[in-house]
CSV table of C-alpha atoms in Angstrom, one decimal:
chain,number,residue,atom,x,y,z
C,1,MET,CA,0.8,-23.0,4.0
C,2,ALA,CA,-0.9,-19.8,4.4
C,3,ILE,CA,-0.6,-16.3,2.9
C,4,ARG,CA,-1.2,-13.2,5.0
C,5,TRP,CA,-0.4,-9.4,3.5
C,6,ALA,CA,2.6,-7.7,4.8
C,7,GLU,CA,2.8,-5.4,7.3
C,8,ASN,CA,5.8,-2.5,8.0
C,9,SER,CA,6.9,-4.6,10.7
C,10,ASP,CA,7.6,-7.4,7.9
C,11,LEU,CA,9.4,-4.9,5.8
C,12,PRO,CA,13.1,-5.9,7.1
C,13,TRP,CA,12.7,-9.5,6.5
C,14,ILE,CA,11.1,-9.1,2.9
C,15,ASN,CA,13.9,-6.5,2.0
C,16,GLU,CA,16.6,-9.1,3.4
C,17,GLN,CA,15.5,-11.6,1.1
C,18,TYR,CA,15.3,-9.1,-1.7
C,19,GLU,CA,18.7,-8.1,-1.2
C,20,LYS,CA,20.3,-11.6,-1.3
C,21,ILE,CA,18.6,-12.4,-4.8
C,22,GLY,CA,19.5,-8.7,-6.2
C,23,PHE,CA,15.7,-7.8,-6.3
C,24,VAL,CA,14.5,-4.1,-6.0
C,25,PRO,CA,13.5,-3.1,-2.0
C,26,SER,CA,9.9,-3.0,-1.4
C,27,SER,CA,7.7,-0.6,0.4
C,28,LEU,CA,3.9,-0.7,1.4
C,29,GLU,CA,3.6,3.0,-0.3
C,30,ARG,CA,2.2,1.5,-3.7
C,31,GLU,CA,2.7,-2.1,-3.0
C,32,GLU,CA,0.5,-5.1,-2.1
C,33,ILE,CA,3.0,-7.7,-0.7
C,34,ALA,CA,2.0,-11.3,0.0
C,35,ILE,CA,4.2,-13.2,2.6
C,36,VAL,CA,3.5,-17.5,2.1
C,37,THR,CA,4.2,-19.4,5.4
C,38,HIS,CA,5.0,-23.3,5.7
C,39,ASN,CA,4.5,-24.6,9.3
C,40,GLY,CA,4.4,-21.0,10.9
C,41,ARG,CA,7.7,-20.4,9.1
C,42,ASN,CA,8.3,-17.3,6.7
C,43,ALA,CA,8.7,-19.2,3.6
C,44,GLY,CA,8.2,-16.8,0.5
C,45,VAL,CA,7.1,-13.4,-0.8
C,46,GLY,CA,5.9,-11.6,-3.7
C,47,ARG,CA,4.2,-8.6,-4.7
C,48,LEU,CA,1.8,-6.5,-7.0
C,49,VAL,CA,3.4,-2.9,-7.4
C,50,LEU,CA,0.8,-0.4,-8.1
C,51,LEU,CA,1.5,1.8,-11.2
C,52,ASN,CA,-1.5,3.8,-11.2
C,53,GLU,CA,-5.5,2.7,-10.3
C,54,LYS,CA,-5.7,0.5,-13.4
C,55,GLU,CA,-2.3,-1.0,-13.7
C,56,ALA,CA,0.5,-3.3,-11.9
C,57,GLU,CA,3.3,-4.9,-12.1
C,58,MET,CA,3.4,-8.4,-10.5
C,59,GLY,CA,7.1,-9.4,-9.4
C,60,GLY,CA,9.7,-9.9,-6.2
C,61,ILE,CA,8.1,-13.9,-6.7
C,62,TYR,CA,10.6,-15.8,-3.9
C,63,ILE,CA,10.6,-18.7,-2.3
C,64,LEU,CA,13.3,-19.3,0.2
C,65,GLU,CA,15.5,-22.4,-1.2
C,66,GLN,CA,14.5,-24.8,2.1
C,67,PHE,CA,11.0,-24.9,1.0
C,68,ARG,CA,11.2,-25.1,-2.8
C,69,GLY,CA,9.1,-28.1,-4.2
C,70,LEU,CA,5.9,-27.5,-2.2
C,71,SER,CA,3.9,-25.6,-4.9
C,72,LEU,CA,4.1,-22.6,-2.8
C,73,ALA,CA,5.1,-20.6,-5.8
C,74,HIS,CA,1.6,-21.4,-7.3
C,75,GLU,CA,-0.2,-20.4,-4.0
C,76,LEU,CA,1.6,-17.3,-4.0
C,77,VAL,CA,1.2,-16.3,-7.8
C,78,GLY,CA,-2.4,-17.5,-7.6
C,79,CYS,CA,-3.1,-15.2,-4.5
C,80,LEU,CA,-1.7,-12.4,-6.1
C,81,VAL,CA,-3.6,-12.6,-9.5
C,82,ASP,CA,-6.7,-12.9,-7.1
C,83,LYS,CA,-5.9,-9.7,-5.5
C,84,SER,CA,-5.3,-7.8,-8.9
C,85,ARG,CA,-8.7,-8.8,-9.7
C,86,SER,CA,-10.3,-7.6,-6.4
C,87,LEU,CA,-8.7,-4.4,-7.1
C,88,GLY,CA,-10.4,-4.0,-10.4
C,89,LEU,CA,-7.0,-3.8,-12.0
C,90,GLU,CA,-7.2,-3.8,-15.8
C,91,SER,CA,-3.6,-4.5,-16.8
C,92,VAL,CA,-1.2,-6.9,-14.6
C,93,TYR,CA,2.3,-7.0,-16.1
C,94,CYS,CA,5.0,-9.4,-15.4
C,95,ILE,CA,8.7,-9.8,-16.2
C,96,PRO,CA,9.9,-13.5,-15.2
C,97,PHE,CA,12.7,-15.2,-16.5
C,98,ARG,CA,12.0,-16.8,-19.6
C,99,GLU,CA,12.8,-20.5,-18.2
C,100,LEU,CA,9.3,-19.8,-16.1
C,101,GLU,CA,7.1,-18.8,-19.3
C,102,HIS,CA,4.9,-21.7,-18.8
C,103,PHE,CA,4.4,-21.7,-15.0
C,104,TYR,CA,3.0,-17.9,-15.6
C,105,GLU,CA,0.8,-19.0,-18.5
C,106,LYS,CA,-0.8,-21.2,-15.8
C,107,PHE,CA,-2.3,-18.2,-14.3
C,108,GLY,CA,-3.3,-16.6,-17.6
C,109,PHE,CA,-0.4,-14.4,-18.7
C,110,ALA,CA,0.7,-14.2,-21.8
C,111,ARG,CA,3.8,-12.7,-23.9
C,112,VAL,CA,3.2,-9.2,-25.0
C,113,ASP,CA,5.5,-7.2,-27.6
C,114,SER,CA,7.6,-4.8,-25.5
C,115,SER,CA,7.4,-2.5,-28.9
C,116,ILE,CA,3.7,-2.0,-28.4
C,117,SER,CA,3.0,1.5,-27.3
C,118,SER,CA,-0.1,0.6,-25.1
C,119,VAL,CA,2.4,-1.1,-22.4
C,120,ASN,CA,3.3,0.9,-19.6
C,121,GLN,CA,6.1,3.2,-19.7
C,122,LYS,CA,7.5,2.2,-16.0
C,123,VAL,CA,7.1,-1.7,-17.1
C,124,LEU,CA,8.9,-1.1,-20.4
C,125,GLU,CA,11.9,0.8,-18.1
C,126,LYS,CA,12.2,-2.4,-15.5
C,127,TYR,CA,11.6,-4.8,-18.4
C,128,ASN,CA,14.8,-3.0,-20.2
C,129,TRP,CA,16.4,-3.0,-16.9
C,130,CYS,CA,16.1,-6.5,-16.2
C,131,ILE,CA,17.7,-7.4,-19.3
C,132,ARG,CA,20.8,-5.5,-18.6
C,133,GLN,CA,20.8,-6.9,-14.9
C,134,TYR,CA,20.3,-10.2,-15.1
C,135,GLU,CA,22.4,-13.0,-16.8
C,136,LYS,CA,19.3,-15.2,-17.6
C,137,PRO,CA,17.0,-13.9,-20.6
C,138,VAL,CA,13.6,-12.5,-19.1
C,139,ILE,CA,10.5,-12.0,-20.9
C,140,LEU,CA,7.2,-9.4,-20.7
C,141,GLN,CA,4.0,-10.9,-19.8
C,142,LYS,CA,0.5,-9.5,-19.2
C,143,LEU,CA,-2.4,-11.0,-17.7
C,144,ALA,CA,-5.1,-11.9,-20.3
């Protein structure tokens, strides 16, 4: 297992994966994208979308089916959390499916009330989009 930071040449592969699962495409313009590999093969992807110099939304966490059960998502999320700290971000939001709430809690994420005025407006818009878009319920979390 290894994790590397995406380059422009990785974007076609990244966005092909996101298209398969209905996630918003990525770009490197305002994103830090990590690719997790297993035995030299791309196995998953995740991203930090920089909202401004102090806030980001972590998401797009996806492990290809044939690589699930190898704790790659754990490594990937841990890497993204470490990156958010190294960037000095004050607020990192996450909008996981509710069934993954406890997984993200292991990294320091806690549920946030979406009615709180301090939540970034772009995050609230995406949260509401996710509620409408996905059949499974989603929650709003913030890194504590």
